[in-house]
mmCIF file of C-alpha atoms in Angstrom:
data_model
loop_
_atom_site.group_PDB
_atom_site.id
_atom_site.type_symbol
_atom_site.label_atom_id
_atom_site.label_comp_id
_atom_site.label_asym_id
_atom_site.label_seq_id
_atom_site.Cartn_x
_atom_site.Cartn_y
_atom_site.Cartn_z
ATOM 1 C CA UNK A 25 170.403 54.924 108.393
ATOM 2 C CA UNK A 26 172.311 58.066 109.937
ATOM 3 C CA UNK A 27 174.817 57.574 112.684
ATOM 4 C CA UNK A 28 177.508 59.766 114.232
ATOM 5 C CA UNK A 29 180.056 56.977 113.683
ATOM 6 C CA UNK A 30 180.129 53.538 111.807
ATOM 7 C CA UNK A 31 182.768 50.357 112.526
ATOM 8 C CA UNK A 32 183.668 48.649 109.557
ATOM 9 C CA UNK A 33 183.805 45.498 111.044
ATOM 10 C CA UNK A 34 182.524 44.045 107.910
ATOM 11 C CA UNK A 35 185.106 41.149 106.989
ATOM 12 C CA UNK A 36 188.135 40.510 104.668
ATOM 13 C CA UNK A 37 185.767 41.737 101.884
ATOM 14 C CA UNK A 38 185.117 45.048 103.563
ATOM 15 C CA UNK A 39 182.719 46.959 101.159
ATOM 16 C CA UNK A 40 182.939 49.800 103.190
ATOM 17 C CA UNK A 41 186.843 49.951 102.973
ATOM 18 C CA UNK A 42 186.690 49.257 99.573
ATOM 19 C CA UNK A 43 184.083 52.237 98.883
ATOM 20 C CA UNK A 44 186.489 54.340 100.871
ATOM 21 C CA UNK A 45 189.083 53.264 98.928
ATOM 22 C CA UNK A 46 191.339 52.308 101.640
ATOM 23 C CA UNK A 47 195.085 51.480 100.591
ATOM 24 C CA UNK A 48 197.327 48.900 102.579
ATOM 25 C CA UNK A 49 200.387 46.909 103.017
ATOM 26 C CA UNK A 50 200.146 43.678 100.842
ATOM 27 C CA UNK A 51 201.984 40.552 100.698
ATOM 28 C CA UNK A 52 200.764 38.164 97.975
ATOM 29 C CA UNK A 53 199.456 34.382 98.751
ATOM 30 C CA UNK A 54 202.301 31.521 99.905
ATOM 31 C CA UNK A 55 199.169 28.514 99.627
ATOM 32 C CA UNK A 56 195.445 28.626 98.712
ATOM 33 C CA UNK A 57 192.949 25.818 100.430
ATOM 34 C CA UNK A 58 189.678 24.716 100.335
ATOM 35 C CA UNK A 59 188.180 24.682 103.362
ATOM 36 C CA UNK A 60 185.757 21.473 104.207
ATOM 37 C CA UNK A 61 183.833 21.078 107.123
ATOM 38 C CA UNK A 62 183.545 17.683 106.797
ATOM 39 C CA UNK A 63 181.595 14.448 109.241
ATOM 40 C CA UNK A 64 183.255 11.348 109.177
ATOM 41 C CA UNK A 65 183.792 9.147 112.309
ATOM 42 C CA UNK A 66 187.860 8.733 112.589
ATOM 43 C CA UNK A 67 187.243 8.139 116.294
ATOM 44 C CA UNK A 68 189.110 4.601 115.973
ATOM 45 C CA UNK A 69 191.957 5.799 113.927
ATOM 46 C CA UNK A 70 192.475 8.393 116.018
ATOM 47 C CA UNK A 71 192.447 6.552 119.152
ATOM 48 C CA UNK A 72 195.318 7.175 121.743
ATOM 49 C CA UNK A 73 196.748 9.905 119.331
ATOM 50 C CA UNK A 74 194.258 13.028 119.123
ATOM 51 C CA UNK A 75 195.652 15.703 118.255
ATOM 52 C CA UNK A 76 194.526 19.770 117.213
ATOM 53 C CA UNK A 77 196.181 20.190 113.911
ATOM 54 C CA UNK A 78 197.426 17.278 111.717
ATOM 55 C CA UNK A 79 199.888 17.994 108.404
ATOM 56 C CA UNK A 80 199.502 15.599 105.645
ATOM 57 C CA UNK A 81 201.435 15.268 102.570
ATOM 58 C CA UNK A 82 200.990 12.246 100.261
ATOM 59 C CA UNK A 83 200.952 11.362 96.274
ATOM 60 C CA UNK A 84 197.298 12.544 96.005
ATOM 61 C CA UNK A 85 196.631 15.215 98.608
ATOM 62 C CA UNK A 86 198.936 18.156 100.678
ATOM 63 C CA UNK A 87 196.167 19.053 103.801
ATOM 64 C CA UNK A 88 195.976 20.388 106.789
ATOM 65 C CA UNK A 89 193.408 18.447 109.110
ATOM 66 C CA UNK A 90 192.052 20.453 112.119
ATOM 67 C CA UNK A 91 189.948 18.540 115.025
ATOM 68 C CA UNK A 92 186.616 19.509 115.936
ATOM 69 C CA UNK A 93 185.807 17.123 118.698
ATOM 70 C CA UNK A 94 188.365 14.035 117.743
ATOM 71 C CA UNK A 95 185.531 12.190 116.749
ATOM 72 C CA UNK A 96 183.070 12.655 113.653
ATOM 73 C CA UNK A 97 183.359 16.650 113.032
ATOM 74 C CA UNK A 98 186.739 17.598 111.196
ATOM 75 C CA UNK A 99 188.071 20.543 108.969
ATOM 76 C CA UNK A 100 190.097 19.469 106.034
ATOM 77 C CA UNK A 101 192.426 22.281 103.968
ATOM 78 C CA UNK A 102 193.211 21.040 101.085
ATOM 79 C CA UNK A 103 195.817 22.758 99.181
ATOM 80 C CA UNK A 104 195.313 23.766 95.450
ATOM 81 C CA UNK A 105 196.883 25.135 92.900
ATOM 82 C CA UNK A 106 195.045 28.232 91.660
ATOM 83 C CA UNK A 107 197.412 28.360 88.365
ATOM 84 C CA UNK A 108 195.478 25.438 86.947
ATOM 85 C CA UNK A 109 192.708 24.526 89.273
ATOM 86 C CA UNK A 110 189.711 26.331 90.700
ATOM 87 C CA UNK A 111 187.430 25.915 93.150
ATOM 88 C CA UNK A 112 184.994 24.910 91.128
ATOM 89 C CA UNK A 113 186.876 22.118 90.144
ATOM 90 C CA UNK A 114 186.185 20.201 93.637
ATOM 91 C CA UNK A 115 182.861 18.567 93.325
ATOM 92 C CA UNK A 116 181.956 16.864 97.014
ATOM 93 C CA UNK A 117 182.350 13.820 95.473
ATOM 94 C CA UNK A 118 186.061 14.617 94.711
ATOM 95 C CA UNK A 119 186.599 16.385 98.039
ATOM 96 C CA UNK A 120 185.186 13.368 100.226
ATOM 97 C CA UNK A 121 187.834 11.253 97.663
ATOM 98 C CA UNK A 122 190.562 13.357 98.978
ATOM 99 C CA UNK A 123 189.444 13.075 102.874
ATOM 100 C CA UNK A 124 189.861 9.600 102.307
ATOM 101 C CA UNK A 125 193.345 9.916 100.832
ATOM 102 C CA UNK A 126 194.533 12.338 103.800
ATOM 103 C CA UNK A 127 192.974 10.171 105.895
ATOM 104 C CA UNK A 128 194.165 6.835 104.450
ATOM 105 C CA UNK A 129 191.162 4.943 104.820
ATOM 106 C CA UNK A 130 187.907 3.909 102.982
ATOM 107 C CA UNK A 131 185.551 6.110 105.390
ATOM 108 C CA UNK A 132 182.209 7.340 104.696
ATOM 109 C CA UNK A 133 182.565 11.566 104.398
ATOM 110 C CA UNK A 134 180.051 13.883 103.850
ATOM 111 C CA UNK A 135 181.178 17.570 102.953
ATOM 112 C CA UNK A 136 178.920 19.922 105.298
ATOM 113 C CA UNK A 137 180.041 23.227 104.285
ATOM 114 C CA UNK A 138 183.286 24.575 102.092
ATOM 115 C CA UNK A 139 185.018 27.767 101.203
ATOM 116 C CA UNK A 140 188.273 29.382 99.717
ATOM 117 C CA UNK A 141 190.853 31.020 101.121
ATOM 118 C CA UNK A 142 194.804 32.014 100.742
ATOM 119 C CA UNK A 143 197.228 32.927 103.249
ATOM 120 C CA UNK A 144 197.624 36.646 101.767
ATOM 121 C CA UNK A 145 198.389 39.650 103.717
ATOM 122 C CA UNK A 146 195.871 42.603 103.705
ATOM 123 C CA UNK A 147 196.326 45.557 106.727
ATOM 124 C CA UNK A 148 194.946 48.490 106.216
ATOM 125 C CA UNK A 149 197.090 51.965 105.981
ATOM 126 C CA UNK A 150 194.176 54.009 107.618
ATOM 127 C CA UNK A 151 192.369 53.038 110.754
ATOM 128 C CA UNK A 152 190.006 56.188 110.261
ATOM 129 C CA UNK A 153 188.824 57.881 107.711
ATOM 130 C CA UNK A 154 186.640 60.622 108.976
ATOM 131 C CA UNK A 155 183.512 59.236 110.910
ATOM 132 C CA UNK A 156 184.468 55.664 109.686
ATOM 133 C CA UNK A 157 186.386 53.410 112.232
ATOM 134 C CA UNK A 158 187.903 49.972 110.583
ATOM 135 C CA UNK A 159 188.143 46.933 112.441
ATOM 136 C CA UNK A 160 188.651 43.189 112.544
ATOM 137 C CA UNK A 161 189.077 41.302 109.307
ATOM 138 C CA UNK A 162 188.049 44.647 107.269
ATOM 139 C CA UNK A 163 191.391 46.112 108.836
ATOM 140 C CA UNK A 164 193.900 43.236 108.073
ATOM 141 C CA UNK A 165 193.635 39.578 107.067
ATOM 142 C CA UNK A 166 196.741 37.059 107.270
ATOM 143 C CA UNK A 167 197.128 33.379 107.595
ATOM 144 C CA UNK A 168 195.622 31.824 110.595
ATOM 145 C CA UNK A 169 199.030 30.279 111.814
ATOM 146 C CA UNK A 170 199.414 31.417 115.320
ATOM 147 C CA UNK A 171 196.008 32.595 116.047
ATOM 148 C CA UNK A 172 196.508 35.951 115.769
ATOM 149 C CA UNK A 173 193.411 36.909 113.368
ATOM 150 C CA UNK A 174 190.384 36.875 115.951
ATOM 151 C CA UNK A 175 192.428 38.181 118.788
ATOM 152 C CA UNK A 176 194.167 41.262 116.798
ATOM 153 C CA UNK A 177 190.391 41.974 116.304
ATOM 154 C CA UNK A 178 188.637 41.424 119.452
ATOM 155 C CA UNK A 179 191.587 43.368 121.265
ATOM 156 C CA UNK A 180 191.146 46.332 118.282
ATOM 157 C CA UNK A 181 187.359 46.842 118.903
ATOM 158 C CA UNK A 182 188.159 46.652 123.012
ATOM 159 C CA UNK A 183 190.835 49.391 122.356
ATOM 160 C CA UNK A 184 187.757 51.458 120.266
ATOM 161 C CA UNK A 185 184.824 50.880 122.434
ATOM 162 C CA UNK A 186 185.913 52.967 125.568
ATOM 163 C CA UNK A 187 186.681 56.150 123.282
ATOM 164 C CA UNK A 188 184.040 56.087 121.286
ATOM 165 C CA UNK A 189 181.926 55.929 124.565
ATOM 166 C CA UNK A 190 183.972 58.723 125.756
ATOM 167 C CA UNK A 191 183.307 60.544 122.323
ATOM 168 C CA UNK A 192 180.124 60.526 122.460
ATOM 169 C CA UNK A 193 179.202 61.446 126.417
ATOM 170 C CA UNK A 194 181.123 64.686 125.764
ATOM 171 C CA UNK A 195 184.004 63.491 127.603
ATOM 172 C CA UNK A 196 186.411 63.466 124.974
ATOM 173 C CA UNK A 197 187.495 65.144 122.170
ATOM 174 C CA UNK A 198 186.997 63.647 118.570
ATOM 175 C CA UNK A 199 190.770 63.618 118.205
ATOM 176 C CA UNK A 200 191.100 60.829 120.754
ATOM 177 C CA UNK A 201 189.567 58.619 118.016
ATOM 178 C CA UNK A 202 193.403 59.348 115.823
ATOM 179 C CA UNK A 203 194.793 57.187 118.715
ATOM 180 C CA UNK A 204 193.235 54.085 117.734
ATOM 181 C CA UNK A 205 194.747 53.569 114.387
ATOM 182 C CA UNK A 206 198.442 54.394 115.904
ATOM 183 C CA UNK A 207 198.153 51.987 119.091
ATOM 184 C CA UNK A 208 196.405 48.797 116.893
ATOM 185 C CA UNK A 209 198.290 49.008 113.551
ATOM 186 C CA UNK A 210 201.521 48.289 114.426
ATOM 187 C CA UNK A 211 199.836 45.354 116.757
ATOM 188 C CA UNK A 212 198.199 44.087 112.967
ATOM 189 C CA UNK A 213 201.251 44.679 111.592
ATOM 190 C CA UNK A 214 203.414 42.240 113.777
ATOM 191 C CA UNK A 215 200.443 40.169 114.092
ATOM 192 C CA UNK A 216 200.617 39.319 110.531
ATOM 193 C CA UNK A 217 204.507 39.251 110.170
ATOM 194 C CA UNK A 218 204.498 36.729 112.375
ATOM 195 C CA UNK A 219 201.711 34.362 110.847
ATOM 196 C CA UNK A 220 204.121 34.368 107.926
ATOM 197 C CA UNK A 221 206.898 33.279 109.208
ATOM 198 C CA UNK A 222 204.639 30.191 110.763
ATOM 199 C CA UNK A 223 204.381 28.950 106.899
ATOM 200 C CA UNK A 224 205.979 26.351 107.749
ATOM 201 C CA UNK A 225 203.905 23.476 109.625
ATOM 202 C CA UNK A 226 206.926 22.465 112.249
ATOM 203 C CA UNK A 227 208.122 26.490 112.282
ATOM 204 C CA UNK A 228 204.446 27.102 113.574
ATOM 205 C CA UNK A 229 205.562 24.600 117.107
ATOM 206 C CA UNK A 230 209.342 26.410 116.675
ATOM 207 C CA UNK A 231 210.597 23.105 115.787
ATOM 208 C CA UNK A 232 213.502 24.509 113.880
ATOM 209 C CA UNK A 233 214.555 22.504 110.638
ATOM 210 C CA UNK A 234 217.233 23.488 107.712
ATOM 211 C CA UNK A 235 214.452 24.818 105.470
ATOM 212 C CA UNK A 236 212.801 27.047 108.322
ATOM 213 C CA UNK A 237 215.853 27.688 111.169
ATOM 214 C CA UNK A 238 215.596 31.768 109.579
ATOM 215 C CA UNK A 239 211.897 32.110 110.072
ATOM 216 C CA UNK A 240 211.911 30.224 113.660
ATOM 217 C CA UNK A 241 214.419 32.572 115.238
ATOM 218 C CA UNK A 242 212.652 35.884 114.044
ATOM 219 C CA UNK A 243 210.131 34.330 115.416
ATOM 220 C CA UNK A 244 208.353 36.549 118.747
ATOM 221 C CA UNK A 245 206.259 34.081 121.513
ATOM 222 C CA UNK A 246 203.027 34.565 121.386
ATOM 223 C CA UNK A 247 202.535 36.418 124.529
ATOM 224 C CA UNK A 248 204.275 39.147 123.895
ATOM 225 C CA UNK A 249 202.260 39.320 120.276
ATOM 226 C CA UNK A 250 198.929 39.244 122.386
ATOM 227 C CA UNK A 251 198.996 40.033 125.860
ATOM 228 C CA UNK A 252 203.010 41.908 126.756
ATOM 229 C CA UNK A 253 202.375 44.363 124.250
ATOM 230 C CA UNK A 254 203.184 48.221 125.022
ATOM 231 C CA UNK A 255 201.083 51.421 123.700
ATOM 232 C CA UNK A 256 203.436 54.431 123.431
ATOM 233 C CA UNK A 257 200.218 56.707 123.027
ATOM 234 C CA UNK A 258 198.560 55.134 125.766
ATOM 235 C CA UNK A 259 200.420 57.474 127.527
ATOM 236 C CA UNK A 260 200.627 60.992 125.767
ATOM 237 C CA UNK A 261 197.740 61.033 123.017
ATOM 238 C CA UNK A 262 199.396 61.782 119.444
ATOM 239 C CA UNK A 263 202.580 59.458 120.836
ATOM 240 C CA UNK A 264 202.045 56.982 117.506
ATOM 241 C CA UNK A 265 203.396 53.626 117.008
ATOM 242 C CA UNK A 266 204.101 51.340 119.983
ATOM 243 C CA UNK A 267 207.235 50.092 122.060
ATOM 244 C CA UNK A 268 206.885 46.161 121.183
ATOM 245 C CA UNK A 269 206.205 44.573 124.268
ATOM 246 C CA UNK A 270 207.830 43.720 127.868
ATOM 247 C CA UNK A 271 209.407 40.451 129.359
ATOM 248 C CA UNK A 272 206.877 40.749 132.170
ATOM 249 C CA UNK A 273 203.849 43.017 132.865
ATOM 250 C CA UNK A 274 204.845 45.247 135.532
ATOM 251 C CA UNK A 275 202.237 47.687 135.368
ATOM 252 C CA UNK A 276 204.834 49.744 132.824
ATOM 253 C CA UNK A 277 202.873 52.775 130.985
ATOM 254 C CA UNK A 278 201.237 51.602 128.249
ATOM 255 C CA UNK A 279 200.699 48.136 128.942
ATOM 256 C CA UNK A 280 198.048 45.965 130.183
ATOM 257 C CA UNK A 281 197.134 45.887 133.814
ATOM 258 C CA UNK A 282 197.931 42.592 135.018
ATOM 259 C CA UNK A 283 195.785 39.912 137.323
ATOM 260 C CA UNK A 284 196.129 39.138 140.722
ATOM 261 C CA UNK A 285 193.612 38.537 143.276
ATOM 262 C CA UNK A 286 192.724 41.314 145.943
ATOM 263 C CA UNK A 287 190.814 39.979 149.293
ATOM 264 C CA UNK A 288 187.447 42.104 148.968
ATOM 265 C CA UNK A 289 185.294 41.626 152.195
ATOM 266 C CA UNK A 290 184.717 38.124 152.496
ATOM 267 C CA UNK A 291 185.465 37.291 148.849
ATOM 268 C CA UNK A 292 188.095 38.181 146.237
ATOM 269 C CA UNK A 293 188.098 40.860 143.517
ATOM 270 C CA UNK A 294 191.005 40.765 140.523
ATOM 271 C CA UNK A 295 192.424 43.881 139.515
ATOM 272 C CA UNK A 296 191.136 43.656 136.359
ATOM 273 C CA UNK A 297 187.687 44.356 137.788
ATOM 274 C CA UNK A 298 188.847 47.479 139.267
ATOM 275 C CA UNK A 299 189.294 48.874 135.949
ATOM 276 C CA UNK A 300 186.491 50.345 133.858
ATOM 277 C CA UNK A 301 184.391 51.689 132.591
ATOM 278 C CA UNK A 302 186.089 54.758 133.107
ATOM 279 C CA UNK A 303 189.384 55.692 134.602
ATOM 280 C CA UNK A 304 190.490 54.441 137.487
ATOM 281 C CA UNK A 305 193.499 54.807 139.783
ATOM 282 C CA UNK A 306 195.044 52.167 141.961
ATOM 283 C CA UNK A 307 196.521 53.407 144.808
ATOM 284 C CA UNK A 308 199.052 51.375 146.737
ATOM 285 C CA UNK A 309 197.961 51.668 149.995
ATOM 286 C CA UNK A 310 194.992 54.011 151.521
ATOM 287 C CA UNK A 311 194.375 56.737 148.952
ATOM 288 C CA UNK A 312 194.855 59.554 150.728
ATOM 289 C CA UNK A 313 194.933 62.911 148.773
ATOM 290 C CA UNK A 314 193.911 61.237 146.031
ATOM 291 C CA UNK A 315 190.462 60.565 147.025
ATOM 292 C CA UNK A 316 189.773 63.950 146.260
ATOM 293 C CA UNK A 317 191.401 64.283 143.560
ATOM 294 C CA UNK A 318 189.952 61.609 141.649
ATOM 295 C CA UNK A 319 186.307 62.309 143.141
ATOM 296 C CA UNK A 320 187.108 65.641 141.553
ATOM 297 C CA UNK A 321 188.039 64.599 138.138
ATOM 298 C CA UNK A 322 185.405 61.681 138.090
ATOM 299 C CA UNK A 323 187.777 58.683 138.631
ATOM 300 C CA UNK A 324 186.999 55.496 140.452
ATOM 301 C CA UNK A 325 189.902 55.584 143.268
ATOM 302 C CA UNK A 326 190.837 51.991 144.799
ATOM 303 C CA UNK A 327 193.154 51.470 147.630
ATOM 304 C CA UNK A 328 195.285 48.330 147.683
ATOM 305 C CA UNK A 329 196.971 46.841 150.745
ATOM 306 C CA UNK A 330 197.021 47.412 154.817
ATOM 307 C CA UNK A 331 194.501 49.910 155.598
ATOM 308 C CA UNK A 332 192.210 49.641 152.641
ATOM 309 C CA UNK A 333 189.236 47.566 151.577
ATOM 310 C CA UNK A 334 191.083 45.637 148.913
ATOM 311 C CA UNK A 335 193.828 43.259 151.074
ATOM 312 C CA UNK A 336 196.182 41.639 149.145
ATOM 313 C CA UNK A 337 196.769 38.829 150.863
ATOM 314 C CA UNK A 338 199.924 37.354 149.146
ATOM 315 C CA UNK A 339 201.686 40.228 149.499
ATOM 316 C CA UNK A 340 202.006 40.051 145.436
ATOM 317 C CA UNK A 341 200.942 43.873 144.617
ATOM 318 C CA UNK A 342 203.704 45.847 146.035
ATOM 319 C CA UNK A 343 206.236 43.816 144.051
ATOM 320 C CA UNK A 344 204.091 43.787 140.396
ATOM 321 C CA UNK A 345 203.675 47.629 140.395
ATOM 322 C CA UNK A 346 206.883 48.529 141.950
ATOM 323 C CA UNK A 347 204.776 51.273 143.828
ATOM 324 C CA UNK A 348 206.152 53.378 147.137
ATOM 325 C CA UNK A 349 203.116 53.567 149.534
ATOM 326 C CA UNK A 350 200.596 56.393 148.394
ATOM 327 C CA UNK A 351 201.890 56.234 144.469
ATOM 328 C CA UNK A 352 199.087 55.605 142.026
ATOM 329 C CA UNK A 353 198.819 54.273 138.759
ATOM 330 C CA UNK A 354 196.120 55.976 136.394
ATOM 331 C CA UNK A 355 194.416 53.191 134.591
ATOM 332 C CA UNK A 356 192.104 53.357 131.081
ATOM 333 C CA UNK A 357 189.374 51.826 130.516
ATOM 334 C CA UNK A 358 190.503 49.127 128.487
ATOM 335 C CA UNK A 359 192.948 48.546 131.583
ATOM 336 C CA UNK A 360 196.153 50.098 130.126
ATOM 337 C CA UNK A 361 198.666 52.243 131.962
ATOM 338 C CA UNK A 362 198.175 55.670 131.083
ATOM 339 C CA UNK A 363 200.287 57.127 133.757
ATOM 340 C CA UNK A 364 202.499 56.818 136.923
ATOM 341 C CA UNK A 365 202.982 58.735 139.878
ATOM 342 C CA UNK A 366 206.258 57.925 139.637
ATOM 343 C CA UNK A 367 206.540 59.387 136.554
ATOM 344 C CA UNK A 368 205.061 62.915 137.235
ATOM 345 C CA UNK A 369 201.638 62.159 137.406
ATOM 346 C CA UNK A 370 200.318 63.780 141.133
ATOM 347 C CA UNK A 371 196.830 64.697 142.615
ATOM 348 C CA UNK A 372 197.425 68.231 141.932
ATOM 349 C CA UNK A 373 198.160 66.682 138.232
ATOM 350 C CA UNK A 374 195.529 64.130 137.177
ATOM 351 C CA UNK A 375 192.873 66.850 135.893
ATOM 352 C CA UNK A 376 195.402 67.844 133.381
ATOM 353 C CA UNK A 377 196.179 64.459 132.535
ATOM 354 C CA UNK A 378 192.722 63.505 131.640
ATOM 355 C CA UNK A 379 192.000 66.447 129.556
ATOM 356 C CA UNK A 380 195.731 65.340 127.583
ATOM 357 C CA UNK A 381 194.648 61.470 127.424
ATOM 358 C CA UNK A 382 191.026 62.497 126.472
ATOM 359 C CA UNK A 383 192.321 64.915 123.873
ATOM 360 C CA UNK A 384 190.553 68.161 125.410
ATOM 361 C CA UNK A 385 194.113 70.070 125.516
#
């Protein structure tokens, strides 16, 4: 196969990372489980008390049992100790024994499917290496606590797509591929940093205790981890790194355009759908000079408010993007703030500012 560009989105395992020979930051193991998918009916001990994750810690098992559908489909993690056990060691016969402990009850269980894992930390120093893009599990692995894993992922292949698109159309330069690594590592980075500190079962619900009160308050909420985050590149390619996150998106440069519902004929549009698959600007109020100016530099322009197509009803715009009438915000395609007219950016402007975003100057 021959390809301009390949994503490693090939696992924990990555043998494409490996082959590359990828270094990374490391933090060794805290627990290591075996995973069961298991059936077993625990729909009457459960009654009036479901729950999503369950800890259990007895004289003959330490598991963590997650709910499938409260009923007959569960995932048991049993903790072992690799320093004198194996996985091997865990016929079904002795795993559907130790369901039964966790569970405390003679049940009927049938082990469906099992694996191994540890709670190690894995992210990769380089997020490109050449023509070779890393993403998802291949670019960092941690613990599950928090459910960071699939998210950090999904979110690092939605930060990717768009520029690779815009790669290969011609409408940006190869360079604009360096950005990816330096907006989504430090996101894997935190990501990970704070499954750690979730070890602990009640530090994972910020139930603070005497053992865990020092991981609890470093802990960060989870929005800010996955949705208040802040690209400092987003707005000047080659910027690196990333501001943490906000208290509230505010349309700020850098972060994520937030929702709110815009009256659109006789229907309703979010402002998330005004963004993509190219750039965009949002314009509060008609758009006025910069109709032409985006029509010029091949931007989707959108009015917002009294005079335009796109009512906003609740009056709710005007106060989110803290916008004087006829200001603009320039939008990416992943539906980040790249730029502010009330930070510079102008009609006469926005040309330039695409060829510095896209990496053609």
């Amino acid at each position: 196969m021959r390809a301009d560009y390949l994503i490693a989105a090939d696992g924990g395992g990555s043998m494409v990372r490996e082959a590359l020979g990828l270094g990374g930051w490391t933090l060794p193991p805290t627990h290591h489980y075996l995973n069961l998918f298991v059936q077993t009916d625990l729909t009457k001990l459960v009654a009036g008390r479901t729950f999503s994750q369950c800890e259990v810690a007895n004289d003959r098992v330490r598991a963590l049992i997650a709910s499938k559908n409260n009923t007959d489909e569960w995932s048991f993690h049993i903790e072992y100790d690799p320093s004198s056990e194996t996985p091997e060691d865990y016929p079904e016969e002795r795993c559907a024994d130790l369901v039964r402990a966790a569970v405390g009850a003679e049940v009927e269980a049938r082990v469906v499917a099992r694996s191994a894992w540890d709670t190690r930390v894995h992210v990769v120093d380089a997020y490109r290496d050449g023509r070779v893009l890393i993403a998802g599990d291949a670019a960092h692995q941690h613990a599950p606590w928090g459910g960071f894993g699939a998210n950090t992922g999904i979110a690092d292949v939605h930060n990717l797509a768009w520029k690779l698109a815009s790669v290969l159309r011609g409408e940006a330069s190869p360079t604009l591929l360096d950005s990816y690594g330096a907006e989504r590592r430090p996101r894997a980075v935190l990501a990970a940093s704070q499954a750690r500190l979730r070890t602990d079962f009640l530090a994972r619900y910020g139930v603070a205790t005497e053992e865990n009160a020092a991981a609890v308050a470093e802990q960060v909420d989870s929005g800010a981890i996955m949705t208040r985050y802040r690209y400092r590149s987003a707005a000047v390619l080659g910027g690196g790194g990333d501001d943490g996150w906000v208290e509230q998106l505010a349309e700020q440069t850098g972060t994520r355009v937030p929702h709110l519902w815009l009256g659109s004929g006789d229907g309703r549009v979010s402002t998330l759908d005004l963004c993509g698959p190219r750039f965009a600007l949002l314009v509060a109020g008609p758009a006025g000079p910069w109709a032409a100016a985006g029509e010029e530099a091949g931007v989707a322009v959108h009015g917002i408010g009294p005079g335009t197509l796109l009512g906003d009803p609740d009056g709710a715009w005007p106060a989110t993007v803290r916008l004087a009438p006829g200001r603009a915000l320039l939008v990416r395609p992943d539906g980040h703030v790249a730029a502010r007219s009330d930070e510079r950016l102008s009609p006469e402007s926005l040309t330039a500012a695409l060829a510095t975003l896209t990496g053609r100057r």
